[in-house]
Every structure is written in structure tokens, then in C-alpha cells.
Amino acid sequence: MMATRHVAVVTGAAQGIGRRIAELFAKRGYDLALIDLRSSADAIQAVQGHGGAVLELLGDISDDATVARFAAEVQLFRGRVDVLVNNAGISCIAPAEMLSGQEYRRVLEVNLVAPFLLAKAFGSVMLAQRSGSIINVASVAGLLGIADRAAYNASKHGLIGLTRTLAAEWGGRGVRVNAVCPGWVKTEMDVADQAGGSYTDADIIGRVPMGRFASADDIAKAVAFLADPQQSGFINGQALAVDGGWTADGSWESLRLRHR
């Protein structure tokens, strides 16, 4: 009898970090359920190239009805969920005094409310199985305050709080919940943010002790580590910074660069 393949749910898989996460999980033998506002065609091709099955839904994950429909389709697809990766997120760069209430609420809806809805829907399945892993993609902006990002920072701080709370509630029933906190990653979101002129590659490279941006692969491998009970089975409620030392380094710039 063929062994049952594990199932991973990944949000925001159309590009960037989410696409690389889907590709890596497929390579490791998972079937994938993907959701985004636009087609995850590249990720789907990668999954199928590794012999995996894939379910895709287009929709807004901050909408209760969309999440409920997605969860129902995943149940019909494979009848189980082993991993949920809450990766989808949006950015908003503006001074706090210039930020509208509508803009602030939208960032929280996508970056904080949606992960709760998805964790509730798929966490219920995992609790019934008494096994599963949820990984929330937060940010160093959930560990630090970064100017001109009031909505984004608040959403990522909240996501880490949600991670710890669910870990406390569900860990005893076999469901681990952790967060990955990327530093700056060279993705389509970074390109769009830099287009506004608020920072440059040199700003980021100069700030990171390791002297480079993170890659999508750096983040995907950290997510895969937290998903694997053989490698991280007693890790629960943690916010893992994958930032090249950004949050560890209190040096001023000339001191940091002196050690390059």
C-alpha cells in the first residue's frame, strides 16, 4: 500500500518567499494546497515536476467565507493537513501621521486577521489529528520598531503574539506553532518598496552583519525546518530570526563595517 503523502498549505505562493516554500516542500515529497490573489502557476509547475499533487484557490484570505471554502476544498483534496504556512502579507510604507485608518486596517486584515482565520480552520483539522505544524512568516519588523511602517510593524508584532498564544493552547494536543522572522529579502515586494525611494540595497547591506539580503531560499529552509517534527519536534512558540544578525547587532555603522 502506498504511504500517505504529507500535505502542506501555503498562502501567498504566487511569488517570492511563498513560491520558494512551495517548491521546497514539493521537493521534500509534500502535496500542496496553495492560495493567493493571482495564479501560483510557477509554484504549481514545480510541485508537479516533483511528482506532487496540487490544489489551487484564488481568493482573499482575509475573507471568512473564502477561508472556509478553501479549508473545505483541502479536506476533499486529501482529508488531512500536516503543515500550514501563513506566508501571504502586504507592505505599507508611510509616516504614521500620514497613514489612513483604511490603510492601517487593510494591512492588519491581511497580515494578522487572515493568519488567525487560517490557523483556526486548519488548526482544527490538526487538533483532530493530534499532529501538525503551523509556521507564521512574521518579520524582524515584529521584533523591532522600524520607522514609516506603523501598520506593518503592528501586524507582525501581533502575529508573533498570536504564534505564542496558539503554541500555548495547542502544543499539548500535538500542534506546534512557530514564527519565522525574515530580515530584508530580495523579492518582488522589496523591488516595489524600493521603487518609492525610501531605501536602497546599500542601506540594507550596510545594516546586516553578514553583508547581504536574505534569499527566499534562506527563509524557505527555516520554514521547512520548523515544519519537520524529526528536526524541530520540541520547538514550539518561537520566533526564529532569519536576518543575518540584524536583530543581534547594536553596533553603529562604522563599527559594523570595520568588521567586514
GROMACS .gro file of C-alpha atoms in nm:
model
  260
    1MET     CA    1   0.000   0.000   0.000
    2MET     CA    2   0.140   0.343  -0.095
    3ALA     CA    3   0.233   0.564   0.200
    4THR     CA    4   0.014   0.870   0.252
    5ARG     CA    5   0.185   1.187   0.134
    6HIS     CA    6   0.202   1.479   0.372
    7VAL     CA    7   0.002   1.790   0.286
    8ALA     CA    8   0.123   2.149   0.322
    9VAL     CA    9  -0.097   2.457   0.287
   10VAL     CA   10   0.090   2.769   0.174
   11THR     CA   11  -0.055   3.118   0.135
   12GLY     CA   12   0.092   3.378  -0.098
   13ALA     CA   13   0.260   3.121  -0.322
   14ALA     CA   14   0.242   3.319  -0.646
   15GLN     CA   15   0.582   3.481  -0.597
   16GLY     CA   16   0.879   3.538  -0.371
   17ILE     CA   17   0.911   3.355  -0.042
   18GLY     CA   18   0.581   3.170  -0.079
   19ARG     CA   19   0.672   3.032  -0.420
   20ARG     CA   20   1.007   2.908  -0.292
   21ILE     CA   21   0.842   2.748   0.014
   22ALA     CA   22   0.600   2.560  -0.212
   23GLU     CA   23   0.887   2.444  -0.435
   24LEU     CA   24   1.091   2.320  -0.139
   25PHE     CA   25   0.802   2.132   0.019
   26ALA     CA   26   0.726   1.968  -0.315
   27LYS     CA   27   1.089   1.861  -0.342
   28ARG     CA   28   1.057   1.704   0.002
   29GLY     CA   29   0.758   1.496  -0.102
   30TYR     CA   30   0.457   1.701   0.005
   31ASP     CA   31   0.133   1.757  -0.180
   32LEU     CA   32   0.044   2.128  -0.178
   33ALA     CA   33  -0.266   2.340  -0.133
   34LEU     CA   34  -0.199   2.698  -0.245
   35ILE     CA   35  -0.397   3.020  -0.220
   36ASP     CA   36  -0.322   3.368  -0.349
   37LEU     CA   37  -0.498   3.655  -0.519
   38ARG     CA   38  -0.339   3.555  -0.850
   39SER     CA   39  -0.228   3.228  -1.004
   40SER     CA   40   0.064   3.041  -0.850
   41ALA     CA   41   0.148   2.890  -1.189
   42ASP     CA   42   0.526   2.872  -1.132
   43ALA     CA   43   0.483   2.702  -0.796
   44ILE     CA   44   0.229   2.461  -0.939
   45GLN     CA   45   0.466   2.363  -1.218
   46ALA     CA   46   0.742   2.297  -0.963
   47VAL     CA   47   0.514   2.084  -0.744
   48GLN     CA   48   0.402   1.875  -1.038
   49GLY     CA   49   0.762   1.845  -1.156
   50HIS     CA   50   0.844   1.672  -0.827
   51GLY     CA   51   0.551   1.433  -0.863
   52GLY     CA   52   0.323   1.608  -0.617
   53ALA     CA   53  -0.045   1.684  -0.642
   54VAL     CA   54  -0.157   2.044  -0.605
   55LEU     CA   55  -0.480   2.225  -0.524
   56GLU     CA   56  -0.508   2.596  -0.602
   57LEU     CA   57  -0.766   2.851  -0.499
   58LEU     CA   58  -0.768   3.219  -0.592
   59GLY     CA   59  -0.912   3.444  -0.327
   60ASP     CA   60  -0.875   3.695  -0.044
   61ILE     CA   61  -0.756   3.519   0.271
   62SER     CA   62  -0.886   3.798   0.493
   63ASP     CA   63  -1.240   3.697   0.396
   64ASP     CA   64  -1.402   3.443   0.631
   65ALA     CA   65  -1.605   3.276   0.358
   66THR     CA   66  -1.301   3.234   0.131
   67VAL     CA   67  -1.101   3.069   0.408
   68ALA     CA   68  -1.391   2.838   0.494
   69ARG     CA   69  -1.426   2.735   0.129
   70PHE     CA   70  -1.052   2.678   0.097
   71ALA     CA   71  -1.044   2.461   0.410
   72ALA     CA   72  -1.336   2.255   0.281
   73GLU     CA   73  -1.165   2.203  -0.056
   74VAL     CA   74  -0.841   2.096   0.112
   75GLN     CA   75  -1.034   1.840   0.316
   76LEU     CA   76  -1.182   1.699  -0.002
   77PHE     CA   77  -0.840   1.713  -0.170
   78ARG     CA   78  -0.653   1.498   0.080
   79GLY     CA   79  -0.852   1.473   0.405
   80ARG     CA   80  -0.561   1.589   0.618
   81VAL     CA   81  -0.325   1.883   0.674
   82ASP     CA   82   0.025   1.844   0.815
   83VAL     CA   83   0.165   2.194   0.769
   84LEU     CA   84   0.018   2.542   0.737
   85VAL     CA   85   0.247   2.824   0.628
   86ASN     CA   86   0.091   3.167   0.674
   87ASN     CA   87   0.318   3.349   0.433
   88ALA     CA   88   0.097   3.599   0.250
   89GLY     CA   89   0.141   3.960   0.352
   90ILE     CA   90   0.134   4.317   0.229
   91SER     CA   91   0.351   4.619   0.299
   92CYS     CA   92   0.262   4.983   0.358
   93ILE     CA   93   0.532   5.249   0.387
   94ALA     CA   94   0.424   5.589   0.518
   95PRO     CA   95   0.484   5.811   0.821
   96ALA     CA   96   0.234   5.722   1.093
   97GLU     CA   97   0.074   6.068   1.084
   98MET     CA   98   0.004   6.025   0.712
   99LEU     CA   99  -0.143   5.674   0.735
  100SER     CA  100  -0.520   5.645   0.690
  101GLY     CA  101  -0.735   5.424   0.905
  102GLN     CA  102  -0.838   5.232   0.594
  103GLU     CA  103  -0.474   5.160   0.503
  104TYR     CA  104  -0.391   5.055   0.858
  105ARG     CA  105  -0.691   4.820   0.881
  106ARG     CA  106  -0.615   4.658   0.544
  107VAL     CA  107  -0.261   4.567   0.647
  108LEU     CA  108  -0.388   4.414   0.971
  109GLU     CA  109  -0.663   4.227   0.786
  110VAL     CA  110  -0.413   4.054   0.553
  111ASN     CA  111  -0.114   4.020   0.786
  112LEU     CA  112  -0.285   3.937   1.116
  113VAL     CA  113  -0.655   3.857   1.082
  114ALA     CA  114  -0.605   3.621   0.786
  115PRO     CA  115  -0.341   3.408   0.964
  116PHE     CA  116  -0.581   3.374   1.257
  117LEU     CA  117  -0.864   3.261   1.027
  118LEU     CA  118  -0.639   3.011   0.852
  119ALA     CA  119  -0.488   2.883   1.177
  120LYS     CA  120  -0.837   2.835   1.319
  121ALA     CA  121  -0.960   2.649   1.010
  122PHE     CA  122  -0.660   2.422   0.956
  123GLY     CA  123  -0.558   2.405   1.320
  124SER     CA  124  -0.891   2.240   1.391
  125VAL     CA  125  -0.801   1.965   1.146
  126MET     CA  126  -0.458   1.926   1.305
  127LEU     CA  127  -0.606   1.911   1.654
  128ALA     CA  128  -0.836   1.630   1.543
  129GLN     CA  129  -0.530   1.451   1.402
  130ARG     CA  130  -0.329   1.539   1.715
  131SER     CA  131  -0.043   1.638   1.488
  132GLY     CA  132   0.063   1.930   1.273
  133SER     CA  133   0.284   2.235   1.244
  134ILE     CA  134   0.187   2.596   1.176
  135ILE     CA  135   0.456   2.841   1.069
  136ASN     CA  136   0.373   3.211   1.054
  137VAL     CA  137   0.602   3.425   0.841
  138ALA     CA  138   0.650   3.735   1.053
  139SER     CA  139   0.947   3.973   1.018
  140VAL     CA  140   1.225   4.149   1.203
  141ALA     CA  141   0.962   4.425   1.200
  142GLY     CA  142   0.777   4.208   1.453
  143LEU     CA  143   1.078   4.219   1.684
  144LEU     CA  144   1.187   4.581   1.636
  145GLY     CA  145   1.034   4.917   1.556
  146ILE     CA  146   1.115   5.034   1.202
  147ALA     CA  147   1.015   5.387   1.104
  148ASP     CA  148   0.744   5.457   0.845
  149ARG     CA  149   0.587   5.113   0.887
  150ALA     CA  150   0.336   5.155   1.170
  151ALA     CA  151   0.076   4.922   1.021
  152TYR     CA  152   0.324   4.657   0.905
  153ASN     CA  153   0.515   4.659   1.235
  154ALA     CA  154   0.195   4.633   1.437
  155SER     CA  155   0.071   4.343   1.223
  156LYS     CA  156   0.396   4.148   1.260
  157HIS     CA  157   0.425   4.212   1.635
  158GLY     CA  158   0.067   4.087   1.661
  159LEU     CA  159   0.146   3.780   1.452
  160ILE     CA  160   0.425   3.682   1.691
  161GLY     CA  161   0.182   3.726   1.981
  162LEU     CA  162  -0.071   3.506   1.805
  163THR     CA  163   0.201   3.247   1.743
  164ARG     CA  164   0.290   3.227   2.111
  165THR     CA  165  -0.073   3.211   2.221
  166LEU     CA  166  -0.165   2.928   1.984
  167ALA     CA  167   0.153   2.743   2.083
  168ALA     CA  168   0.045   2.763   2.446
  169GLU     CA  169  -0.308   2.645   2.368
  170TRP     CA  170  -0.234   2.371   2.114
  171GLY     CA  171   0.111   2.234   2.195
  172GLY     CA  172  -0.028   1.980   2.440
  173ARG     CA  173  -0.255   1.844   2.169
  174GLY     CA  174   0.017   1.778   1.913
  175VAL     CA  175   0.013   2.103   1.716
  176ARG     CA  176   0.327   2.316   1.719
  177VAL     CA  177   0.308   2.685   1.623
  178ASN     CA  178   0.618   2.891   1.545
  179ALA     CA  179   0.714   3.202   1.352
  180VAL     CA  180   0.998   3.282   1.115
  181CYS     CA  181   1.115   3.644   1.120
  182PRO     CA  182   1.298   3.728   0.797
  183GLY     CA  183   1.523   4.024   0.760
  184TRP     CA  184   1.514   4.206   0.428
  185VAL     CA  185   1.460   3.955   0.147
  186LYS     CA  186   1.529   4.024  -0.218
  187THR     CA  187   1.181   3.962  -0.360
  188GLU     CA  188   0.921   4.136  -0.570
  189MET     CA  189   0.793   4.311  -0.254
  190ASP     CA  190   1.137   4.459  -0.192
  191VAL     CA  191   1.155   4.587  -0.551
  192ALA     CA  192   0.814   4.752  -0.513
  193ASP     CA  193   0.905   4.908  -0.178
  194GLN     CA  194   1.237   5.043  -0.308
  195ALA     CA  195   1.058   5.199  -0.604
  196GLY     CA  196   0.915   5.452  -0.360
  197GLY     CA  197   1.267   5.577  -0.288
  198SER     CA  198   1.263   5.515   0.087
  199TYR     CA  199   1.575   5.293   0.095
  200THR     CA  200   1.837   5.127  -0.125
  201ASP     CA  201   2.021   4.796  -0.145
  202ALA     CA  202   2.320   4.967   0.017
  203ASP     CA  203   2.110   5.065   0.319
  204ILE     CA  204   2.018   4.704   0.386
  205ILE     CA  205   2.355   4.551   0.308
  206GLY     CA  206   2.524   4.805   0.534
  207ARG     CA  207   2.289   4.720   0.823
  208VAL     CA  208   2.320   4.340   0.810
  209PRO     CA  209   2.633   4.191   0.976
  210MET     CA  210   2.651   3.922   0.707
  211GLY     CA  211   2.652   4.193   0.440
  212ARG     CA  212   2.371   4.073   0.215
  213PHE     CA  213   1.999   4.041   0.171
  214ALA     CA  214   1.829   3.718   0.272
  215SER     CA  215   1.721   3.497  -0.015
  216ALA     CA  216   1.382   3.334  -0.047
  217ASP     CA  217   1.564   3.003  -0.009
  218ASP     CA  218   1.706   3.110   0.329
  219ILE     CA  219   1.355   3.164   0.457
  220ALA     CA  220   1.205   2.853   0.295
  221LYS     CA  221   1.467   2.630   0.457
  222ALA     CA  222   1.391   2.777   0.800
  223VAL     CA  223   1.020   2.713   0.744
  224ALA     CA  224   1.089   2.355   0.634
  225PHE     CA  225   1.299   2.301   0.947
  226LEU     CA  226   1.015   2.415   1.174
  227ALA     CA  227   0.767   2.200   0.980
  228ASP     CA  228   0.966   1.880   1.029
  229PRO     CA  229   0.887   1.704   1.360
  230GLN     CA  230   1.204   1.498   1.331
  231GLN     CA  231   1.420   1.810   1.326
  232SER     CA  232   1.220   2.051   1.543
  233GLY     CA  233   0.972   1.838   1.734
  234PHE     CA  234   1.025   2.015   2.067
  235ILE     CA  235   1.035   2.368   1.926
  236ASN     CA  236   0.707   2.547   1.995
  237GLY     CA  237   0.609   2.911   2.033
  238GLN     CA  238   0.936   3.051   1.899
  239ALA     CA  239   1.007   3.348   1.673
  240LEU     CA  240   1.312   3.246   1.472
  241ALA     CA  241   1.501   3.543   1.329
  242VAL     CA  242   1.649   3.464   0.987
  243ASP     CA  243   1.812   3.801   0.945
  244GLY     CA  244   2.188   3.763   0.904
  245GLY     CA  245   2.236   3.904   1.256
  246TRP     CA  246   2.027   4.221   1.210
  247THR     CA  247   1.846   4.195   1.545
  248ALA     CA  248   2.161   4.083   1.731
  249ASP     CA  249   2.375   4.378   1.624
  250GLY     CA  250   2.362   4.700   1.822
  251SER     CA  251   2.678   4.837   1.659
  252TRP     CA  252   2.690   5.173   1.491
  253GLU     CA  253   2.756   5.165   1.119
  254SER     CA  254   3.129   5.243   1.112
  255LEU     CA  255   3.197   4.981   1.380
  256ARG     CA  256   2.991   4.720   1.193
  257LEU     CA  257   3.166   4.790   0.864
  258ARG     CA  258   3.508   4.777   1.033
  259HIS     CA  259   3.445   4.408   1.095
  260ARG     CA  260   3.367   4.319   0.734
   0.00000   0.00000   0.00000
